[in-house]
PDB file of N, CA and C in Angstrom:
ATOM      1  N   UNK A   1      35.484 188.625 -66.666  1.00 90.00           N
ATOM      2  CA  UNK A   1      36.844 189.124 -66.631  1.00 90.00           C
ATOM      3  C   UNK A   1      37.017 189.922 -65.334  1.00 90.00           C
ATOM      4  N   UNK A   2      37.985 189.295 -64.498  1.00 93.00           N
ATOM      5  CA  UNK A   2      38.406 190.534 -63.439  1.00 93.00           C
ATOM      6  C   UNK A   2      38.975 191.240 -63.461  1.00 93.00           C
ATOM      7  N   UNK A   3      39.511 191.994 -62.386  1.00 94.00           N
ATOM      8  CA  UNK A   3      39.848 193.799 -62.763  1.00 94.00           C
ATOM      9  C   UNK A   3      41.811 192.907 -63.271  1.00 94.00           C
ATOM     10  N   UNK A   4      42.009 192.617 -62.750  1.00 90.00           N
ATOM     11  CA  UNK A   4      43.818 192.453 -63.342  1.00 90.00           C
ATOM     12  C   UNK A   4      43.470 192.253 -65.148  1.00 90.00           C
ATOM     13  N   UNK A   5      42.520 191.192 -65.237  1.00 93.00           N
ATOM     14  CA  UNK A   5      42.501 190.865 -66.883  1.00 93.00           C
ATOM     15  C   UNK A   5      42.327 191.522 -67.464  1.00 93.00           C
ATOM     16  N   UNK A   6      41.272 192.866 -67.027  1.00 94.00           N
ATOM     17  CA  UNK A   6      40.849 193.709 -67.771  1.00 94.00           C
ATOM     18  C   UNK A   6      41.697 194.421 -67.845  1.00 94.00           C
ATOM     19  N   UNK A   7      42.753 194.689 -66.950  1.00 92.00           N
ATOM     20  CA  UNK A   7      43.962 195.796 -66.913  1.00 92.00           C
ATOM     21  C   UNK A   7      44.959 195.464 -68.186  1.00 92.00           C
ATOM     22  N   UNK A   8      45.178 193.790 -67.972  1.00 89.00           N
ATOM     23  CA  UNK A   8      46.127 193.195 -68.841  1.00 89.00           C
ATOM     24  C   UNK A   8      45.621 193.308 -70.217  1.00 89.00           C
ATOM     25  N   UNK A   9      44.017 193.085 -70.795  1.00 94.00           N
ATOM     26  CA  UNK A   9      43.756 192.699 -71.452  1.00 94.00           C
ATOM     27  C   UNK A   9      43.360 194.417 -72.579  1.00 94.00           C
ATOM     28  N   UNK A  10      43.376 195.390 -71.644  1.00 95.00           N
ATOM     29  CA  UNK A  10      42.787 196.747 -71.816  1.00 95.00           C
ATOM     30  C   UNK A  10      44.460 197.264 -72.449  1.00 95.00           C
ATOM     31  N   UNK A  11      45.718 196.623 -71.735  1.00 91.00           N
ATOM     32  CA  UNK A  11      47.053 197.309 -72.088  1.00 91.00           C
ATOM     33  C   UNK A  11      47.569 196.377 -73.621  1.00 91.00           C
ATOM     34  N   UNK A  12      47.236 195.546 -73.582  1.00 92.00           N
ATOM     35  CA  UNK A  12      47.554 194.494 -74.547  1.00 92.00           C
ATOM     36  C   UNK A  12      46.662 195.503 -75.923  1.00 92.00           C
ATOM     37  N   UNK A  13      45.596 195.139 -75.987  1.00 95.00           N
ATOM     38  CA  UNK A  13      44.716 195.670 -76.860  1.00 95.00           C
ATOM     39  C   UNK A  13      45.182 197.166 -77.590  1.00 95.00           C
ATOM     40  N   UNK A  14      45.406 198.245 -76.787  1.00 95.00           N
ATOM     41  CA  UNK A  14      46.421 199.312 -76.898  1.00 95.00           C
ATOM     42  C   UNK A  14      47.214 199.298 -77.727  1.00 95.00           C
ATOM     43  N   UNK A  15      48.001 198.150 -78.046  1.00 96.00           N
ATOM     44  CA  UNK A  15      49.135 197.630 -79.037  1.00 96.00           C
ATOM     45  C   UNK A  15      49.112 196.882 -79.479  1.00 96.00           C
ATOM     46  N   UNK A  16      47.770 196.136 -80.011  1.00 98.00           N
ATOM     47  CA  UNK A  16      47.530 194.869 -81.098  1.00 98.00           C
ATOM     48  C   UNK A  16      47.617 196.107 -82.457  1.00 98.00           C
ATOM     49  N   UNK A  17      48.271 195.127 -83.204  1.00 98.00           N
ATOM     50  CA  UNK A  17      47.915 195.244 -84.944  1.00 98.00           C
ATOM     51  C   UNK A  17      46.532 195.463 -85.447  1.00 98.00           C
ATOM     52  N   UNK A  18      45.990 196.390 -85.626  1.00 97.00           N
ATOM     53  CA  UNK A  18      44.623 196.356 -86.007  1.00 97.00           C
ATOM     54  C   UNK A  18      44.007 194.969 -86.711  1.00 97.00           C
ATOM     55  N   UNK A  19      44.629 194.125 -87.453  1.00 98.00           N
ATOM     56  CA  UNK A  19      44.272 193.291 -88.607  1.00 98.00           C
ATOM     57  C   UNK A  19      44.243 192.062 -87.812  1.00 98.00           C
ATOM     58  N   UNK A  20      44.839 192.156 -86.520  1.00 97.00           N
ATOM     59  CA  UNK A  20      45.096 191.385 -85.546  1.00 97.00           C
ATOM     60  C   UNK A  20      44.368 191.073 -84.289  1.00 97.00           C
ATOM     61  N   UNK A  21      43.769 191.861 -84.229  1.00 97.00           N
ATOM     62  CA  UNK A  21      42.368 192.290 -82.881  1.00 97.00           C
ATOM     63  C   UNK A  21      41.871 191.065 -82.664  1.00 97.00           C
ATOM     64  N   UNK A  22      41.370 190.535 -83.890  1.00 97.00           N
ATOM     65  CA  UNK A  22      40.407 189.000 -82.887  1.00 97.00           C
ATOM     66  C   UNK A  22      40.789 188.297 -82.630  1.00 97.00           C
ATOM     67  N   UNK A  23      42.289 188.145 -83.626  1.00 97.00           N
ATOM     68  CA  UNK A  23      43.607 186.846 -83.268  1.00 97.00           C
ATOM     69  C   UNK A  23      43.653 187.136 -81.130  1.00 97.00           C
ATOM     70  N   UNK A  24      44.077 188.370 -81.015  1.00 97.00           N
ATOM     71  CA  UNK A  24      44.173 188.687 -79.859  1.00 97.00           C
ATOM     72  C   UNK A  24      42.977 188.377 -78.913  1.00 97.00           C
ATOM     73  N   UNK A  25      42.110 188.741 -79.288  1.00 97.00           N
ATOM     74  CA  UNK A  25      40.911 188.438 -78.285  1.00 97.00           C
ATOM     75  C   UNK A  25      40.742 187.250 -77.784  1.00 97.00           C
ATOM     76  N   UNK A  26      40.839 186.488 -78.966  1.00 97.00           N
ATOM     77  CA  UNK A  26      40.589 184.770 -78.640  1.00 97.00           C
ATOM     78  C   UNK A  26      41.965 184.412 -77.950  1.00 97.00           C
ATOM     79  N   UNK A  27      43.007 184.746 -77.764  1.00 96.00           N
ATOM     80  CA  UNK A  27      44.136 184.617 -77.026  1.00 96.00           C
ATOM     81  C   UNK A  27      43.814 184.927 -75.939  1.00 96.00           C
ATOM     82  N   UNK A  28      43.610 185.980 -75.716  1.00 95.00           N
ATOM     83  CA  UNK A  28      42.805 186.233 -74.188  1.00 95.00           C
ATOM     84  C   UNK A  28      42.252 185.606 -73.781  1.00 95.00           C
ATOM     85  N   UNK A  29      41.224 185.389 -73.929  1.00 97.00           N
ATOM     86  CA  UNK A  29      39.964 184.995 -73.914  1.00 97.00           C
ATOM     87  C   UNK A  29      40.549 183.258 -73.680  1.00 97.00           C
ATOM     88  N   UNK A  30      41.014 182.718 -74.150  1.00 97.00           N
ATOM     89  CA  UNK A  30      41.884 181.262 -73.527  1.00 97.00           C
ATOM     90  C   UNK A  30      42.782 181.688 -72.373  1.00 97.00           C
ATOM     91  N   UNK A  31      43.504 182.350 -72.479  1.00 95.00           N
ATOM     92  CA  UNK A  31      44.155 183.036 -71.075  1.00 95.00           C
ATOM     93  C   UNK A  31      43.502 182.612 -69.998  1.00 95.00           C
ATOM     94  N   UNK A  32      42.293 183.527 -70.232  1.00 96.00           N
ATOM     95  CA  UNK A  32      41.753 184.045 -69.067  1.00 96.00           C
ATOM     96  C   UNK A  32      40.793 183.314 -68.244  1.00 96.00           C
ATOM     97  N   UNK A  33      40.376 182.186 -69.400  1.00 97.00           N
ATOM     98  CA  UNK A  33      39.455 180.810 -68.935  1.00 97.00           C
ATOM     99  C   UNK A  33      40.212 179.837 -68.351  1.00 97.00           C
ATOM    100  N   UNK A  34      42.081 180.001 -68.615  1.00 97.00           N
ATOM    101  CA  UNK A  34      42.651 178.894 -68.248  1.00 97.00           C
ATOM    102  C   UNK A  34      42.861 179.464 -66.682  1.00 97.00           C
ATOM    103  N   UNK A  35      43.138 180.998 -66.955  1.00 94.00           N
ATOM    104  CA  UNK A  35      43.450 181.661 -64.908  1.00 94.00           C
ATOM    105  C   UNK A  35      42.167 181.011 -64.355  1.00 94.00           C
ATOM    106  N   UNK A  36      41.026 181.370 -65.081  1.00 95.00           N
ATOM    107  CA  UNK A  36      39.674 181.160 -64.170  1.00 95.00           C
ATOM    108  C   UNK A  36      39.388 179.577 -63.223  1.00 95.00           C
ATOM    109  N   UNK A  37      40.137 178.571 -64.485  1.00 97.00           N
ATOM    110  CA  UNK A  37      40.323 177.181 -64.355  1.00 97.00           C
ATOM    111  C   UNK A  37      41.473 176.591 -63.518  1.00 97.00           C
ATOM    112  N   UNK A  38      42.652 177.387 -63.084  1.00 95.00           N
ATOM    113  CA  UNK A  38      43.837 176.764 -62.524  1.00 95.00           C
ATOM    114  C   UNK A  38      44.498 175.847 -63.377  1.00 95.00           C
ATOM    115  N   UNK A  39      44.207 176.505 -64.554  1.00 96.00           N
ATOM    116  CA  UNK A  39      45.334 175.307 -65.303  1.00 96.00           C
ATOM    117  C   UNK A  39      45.948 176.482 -66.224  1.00 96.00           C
ATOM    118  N   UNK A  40      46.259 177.668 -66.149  1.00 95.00           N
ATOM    119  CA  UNK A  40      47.433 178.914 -66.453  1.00 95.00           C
ATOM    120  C   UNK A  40      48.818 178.490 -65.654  1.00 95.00           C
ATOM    121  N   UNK A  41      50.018 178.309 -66.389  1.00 95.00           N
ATOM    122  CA  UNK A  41      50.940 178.001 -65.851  1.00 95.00           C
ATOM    123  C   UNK A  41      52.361 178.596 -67.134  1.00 95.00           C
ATOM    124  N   UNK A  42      53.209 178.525 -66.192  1.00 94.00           N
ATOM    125  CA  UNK A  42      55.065 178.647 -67.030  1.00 94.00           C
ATOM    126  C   UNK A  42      54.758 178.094 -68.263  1.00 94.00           C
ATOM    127  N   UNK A  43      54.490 176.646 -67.891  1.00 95.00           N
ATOM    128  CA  UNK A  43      54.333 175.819 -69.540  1.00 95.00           C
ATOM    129  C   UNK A  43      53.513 176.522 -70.340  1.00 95.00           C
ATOM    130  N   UNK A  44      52.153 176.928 -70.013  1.00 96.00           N
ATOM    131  CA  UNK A  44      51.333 177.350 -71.211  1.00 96.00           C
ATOM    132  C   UNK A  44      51.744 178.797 -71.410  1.00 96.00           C
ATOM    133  N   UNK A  45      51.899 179.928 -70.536  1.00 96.00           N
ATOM    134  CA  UNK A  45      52.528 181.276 -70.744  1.00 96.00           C
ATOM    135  C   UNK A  45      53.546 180.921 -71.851  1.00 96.00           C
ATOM    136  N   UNK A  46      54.423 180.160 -71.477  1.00 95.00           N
ATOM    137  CA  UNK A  46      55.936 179.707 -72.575  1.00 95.00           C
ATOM    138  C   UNK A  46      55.271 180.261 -74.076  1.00 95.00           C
ATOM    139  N   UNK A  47      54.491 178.715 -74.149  1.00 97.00           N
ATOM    140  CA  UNK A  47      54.029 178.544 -75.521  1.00 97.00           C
ATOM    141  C   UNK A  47      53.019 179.260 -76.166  1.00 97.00           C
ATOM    142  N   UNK A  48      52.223 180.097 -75.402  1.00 97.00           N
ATOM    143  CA  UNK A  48      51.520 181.605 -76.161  1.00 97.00           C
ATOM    144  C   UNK A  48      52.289 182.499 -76.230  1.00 97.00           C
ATOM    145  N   UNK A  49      53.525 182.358 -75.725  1.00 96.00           N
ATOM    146  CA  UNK A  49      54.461 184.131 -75.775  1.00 96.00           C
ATOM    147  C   UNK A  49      54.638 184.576 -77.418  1.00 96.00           C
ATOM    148  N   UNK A  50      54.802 183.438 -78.193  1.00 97.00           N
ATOM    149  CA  UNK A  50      55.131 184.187 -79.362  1.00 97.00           C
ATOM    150  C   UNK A  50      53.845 184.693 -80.409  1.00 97.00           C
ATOM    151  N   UNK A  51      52.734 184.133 -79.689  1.00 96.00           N
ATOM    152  CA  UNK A  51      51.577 184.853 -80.396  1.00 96.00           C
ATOM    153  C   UNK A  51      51.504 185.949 -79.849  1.00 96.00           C
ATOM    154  N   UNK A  52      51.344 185.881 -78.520  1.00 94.00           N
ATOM    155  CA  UNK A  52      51.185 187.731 -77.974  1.00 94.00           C
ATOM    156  C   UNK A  52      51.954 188.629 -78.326  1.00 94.00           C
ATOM    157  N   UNK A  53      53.659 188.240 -79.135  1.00 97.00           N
ATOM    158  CA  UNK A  53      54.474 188.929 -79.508  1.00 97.00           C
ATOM    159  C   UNK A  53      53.787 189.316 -81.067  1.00 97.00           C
ATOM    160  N   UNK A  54      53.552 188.394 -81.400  1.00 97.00           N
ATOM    161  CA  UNK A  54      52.905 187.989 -82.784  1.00 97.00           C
ATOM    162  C   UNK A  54      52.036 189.319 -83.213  1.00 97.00           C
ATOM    163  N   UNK A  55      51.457 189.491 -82.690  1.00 97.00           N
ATOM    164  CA  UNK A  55      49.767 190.197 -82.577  1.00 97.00           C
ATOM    165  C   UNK A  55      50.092 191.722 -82.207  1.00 97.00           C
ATOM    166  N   UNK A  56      50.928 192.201 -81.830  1.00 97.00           N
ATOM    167  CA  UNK A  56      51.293 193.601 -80.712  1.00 97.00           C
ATOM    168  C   UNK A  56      51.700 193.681 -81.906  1.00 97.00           C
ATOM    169  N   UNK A  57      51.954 195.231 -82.256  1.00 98.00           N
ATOM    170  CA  UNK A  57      52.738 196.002 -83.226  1.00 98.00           C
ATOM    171  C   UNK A  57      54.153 196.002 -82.990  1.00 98.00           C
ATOM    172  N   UNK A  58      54.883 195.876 -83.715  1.00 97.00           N
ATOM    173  CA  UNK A  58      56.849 195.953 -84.072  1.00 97.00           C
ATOM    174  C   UNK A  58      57.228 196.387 -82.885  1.00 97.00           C
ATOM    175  N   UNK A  59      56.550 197.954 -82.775  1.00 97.00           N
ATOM    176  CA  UNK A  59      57.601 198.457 -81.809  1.00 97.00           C
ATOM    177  C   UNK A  59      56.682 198.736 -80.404  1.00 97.00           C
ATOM    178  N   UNK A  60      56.126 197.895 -80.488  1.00 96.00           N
ATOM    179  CA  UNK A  60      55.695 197.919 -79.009  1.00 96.00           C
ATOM    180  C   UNK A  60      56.175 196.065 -78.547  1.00 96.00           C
ATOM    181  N   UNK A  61      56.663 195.592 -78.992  1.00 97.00           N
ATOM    182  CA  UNK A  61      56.952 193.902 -78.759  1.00 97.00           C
ATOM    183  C   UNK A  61      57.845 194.144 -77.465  1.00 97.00           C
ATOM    184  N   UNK A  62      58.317 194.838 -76.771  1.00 96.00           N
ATOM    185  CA  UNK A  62      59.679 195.139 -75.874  1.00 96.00           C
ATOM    186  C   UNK A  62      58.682 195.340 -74.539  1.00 96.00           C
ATOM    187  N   UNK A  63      57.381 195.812 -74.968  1.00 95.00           N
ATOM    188  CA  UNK A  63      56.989 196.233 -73.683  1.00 95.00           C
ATOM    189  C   UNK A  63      56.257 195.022 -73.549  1.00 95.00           C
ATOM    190  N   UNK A  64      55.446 194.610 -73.804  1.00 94.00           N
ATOM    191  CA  UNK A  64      54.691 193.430 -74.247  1.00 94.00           C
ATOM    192  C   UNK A  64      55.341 192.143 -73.824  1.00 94.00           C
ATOM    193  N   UNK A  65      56.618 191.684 -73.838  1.00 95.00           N
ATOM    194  CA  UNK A  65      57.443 191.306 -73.610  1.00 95.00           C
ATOM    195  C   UNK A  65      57.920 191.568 -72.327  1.00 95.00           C
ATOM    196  N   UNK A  66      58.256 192.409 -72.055  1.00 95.00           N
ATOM    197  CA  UNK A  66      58.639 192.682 -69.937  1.00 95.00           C
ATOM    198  C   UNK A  66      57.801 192.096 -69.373  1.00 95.00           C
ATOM    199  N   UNK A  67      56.287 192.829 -69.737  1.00 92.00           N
ATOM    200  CA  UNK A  67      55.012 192.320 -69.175  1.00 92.00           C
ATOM    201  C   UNK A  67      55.065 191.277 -68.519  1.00 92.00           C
ATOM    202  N   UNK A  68      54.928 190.509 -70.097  1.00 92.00           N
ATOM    203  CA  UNK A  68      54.581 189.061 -69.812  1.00 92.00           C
ATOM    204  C   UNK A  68      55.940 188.436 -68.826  1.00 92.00           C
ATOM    205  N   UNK A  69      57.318 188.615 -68.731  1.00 94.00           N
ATOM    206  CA  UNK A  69      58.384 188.209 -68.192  1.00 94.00           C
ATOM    207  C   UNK A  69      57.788 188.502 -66.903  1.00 94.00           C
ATOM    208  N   UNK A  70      57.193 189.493 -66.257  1.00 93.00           N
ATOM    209  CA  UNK A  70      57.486 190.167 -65.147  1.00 93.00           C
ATOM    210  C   UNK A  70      56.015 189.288 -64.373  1.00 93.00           C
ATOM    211  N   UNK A  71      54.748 188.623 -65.551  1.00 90.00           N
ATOM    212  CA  UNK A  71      53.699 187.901 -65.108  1.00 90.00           C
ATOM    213  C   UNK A  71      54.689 186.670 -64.962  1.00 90.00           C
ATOM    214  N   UNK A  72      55.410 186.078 -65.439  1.00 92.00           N
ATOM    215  CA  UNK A  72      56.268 184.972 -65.295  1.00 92.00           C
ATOM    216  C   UNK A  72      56.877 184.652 -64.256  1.00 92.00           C
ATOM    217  N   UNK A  73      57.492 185.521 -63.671  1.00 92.00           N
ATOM    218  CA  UNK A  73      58.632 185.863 -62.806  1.00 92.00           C
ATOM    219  C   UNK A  73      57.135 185.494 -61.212  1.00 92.00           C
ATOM    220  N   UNK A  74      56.059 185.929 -61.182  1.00 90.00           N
ATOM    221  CA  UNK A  74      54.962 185.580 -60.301  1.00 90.00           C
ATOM    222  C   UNK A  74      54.816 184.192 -60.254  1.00 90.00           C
ATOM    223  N   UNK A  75      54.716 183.213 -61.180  1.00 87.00           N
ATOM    224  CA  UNK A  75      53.775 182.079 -61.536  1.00 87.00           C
ATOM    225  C   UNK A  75      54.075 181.062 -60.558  1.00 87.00           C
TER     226      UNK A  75
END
């Protein structure tokens, strides 16, 4: 994991659902093999957004959400 993932992956974690932690990890953890691989893109960000929403607690979904818009807005 490099230092951005760990940043991303260290702020994410912060606001997983406790009951939810490994759901999250293994989300990462595909993330972060797909950045490592060059095959992380719009399309696949799209279609994990609603697990990462999924997994974060209620009222942290807003920030969690910019985030990921604002990793989007890069791609």
């Amino acid at each position: 994991m490099n230092m951005p993932q760990k940043m991303f992956h260290d702020f994410v974690m912060g606001m997983v659902k406790d009951e939810r932690r490994d759901d999250a990890e293994r989300l990462m953890e595909e993330g972060f093999a797909r950045q490592d691989a060059g095959t992380f893109d719009a399309t696949y960000l799209a279609s994990v957004t609603p697990t990462y929403l999924d997994v974060v607690k209620d009222d942290q979904v807003e920030k969690v959400r910019a985030a990921i818009a604002s990793y989007a807005a890069r791609l």
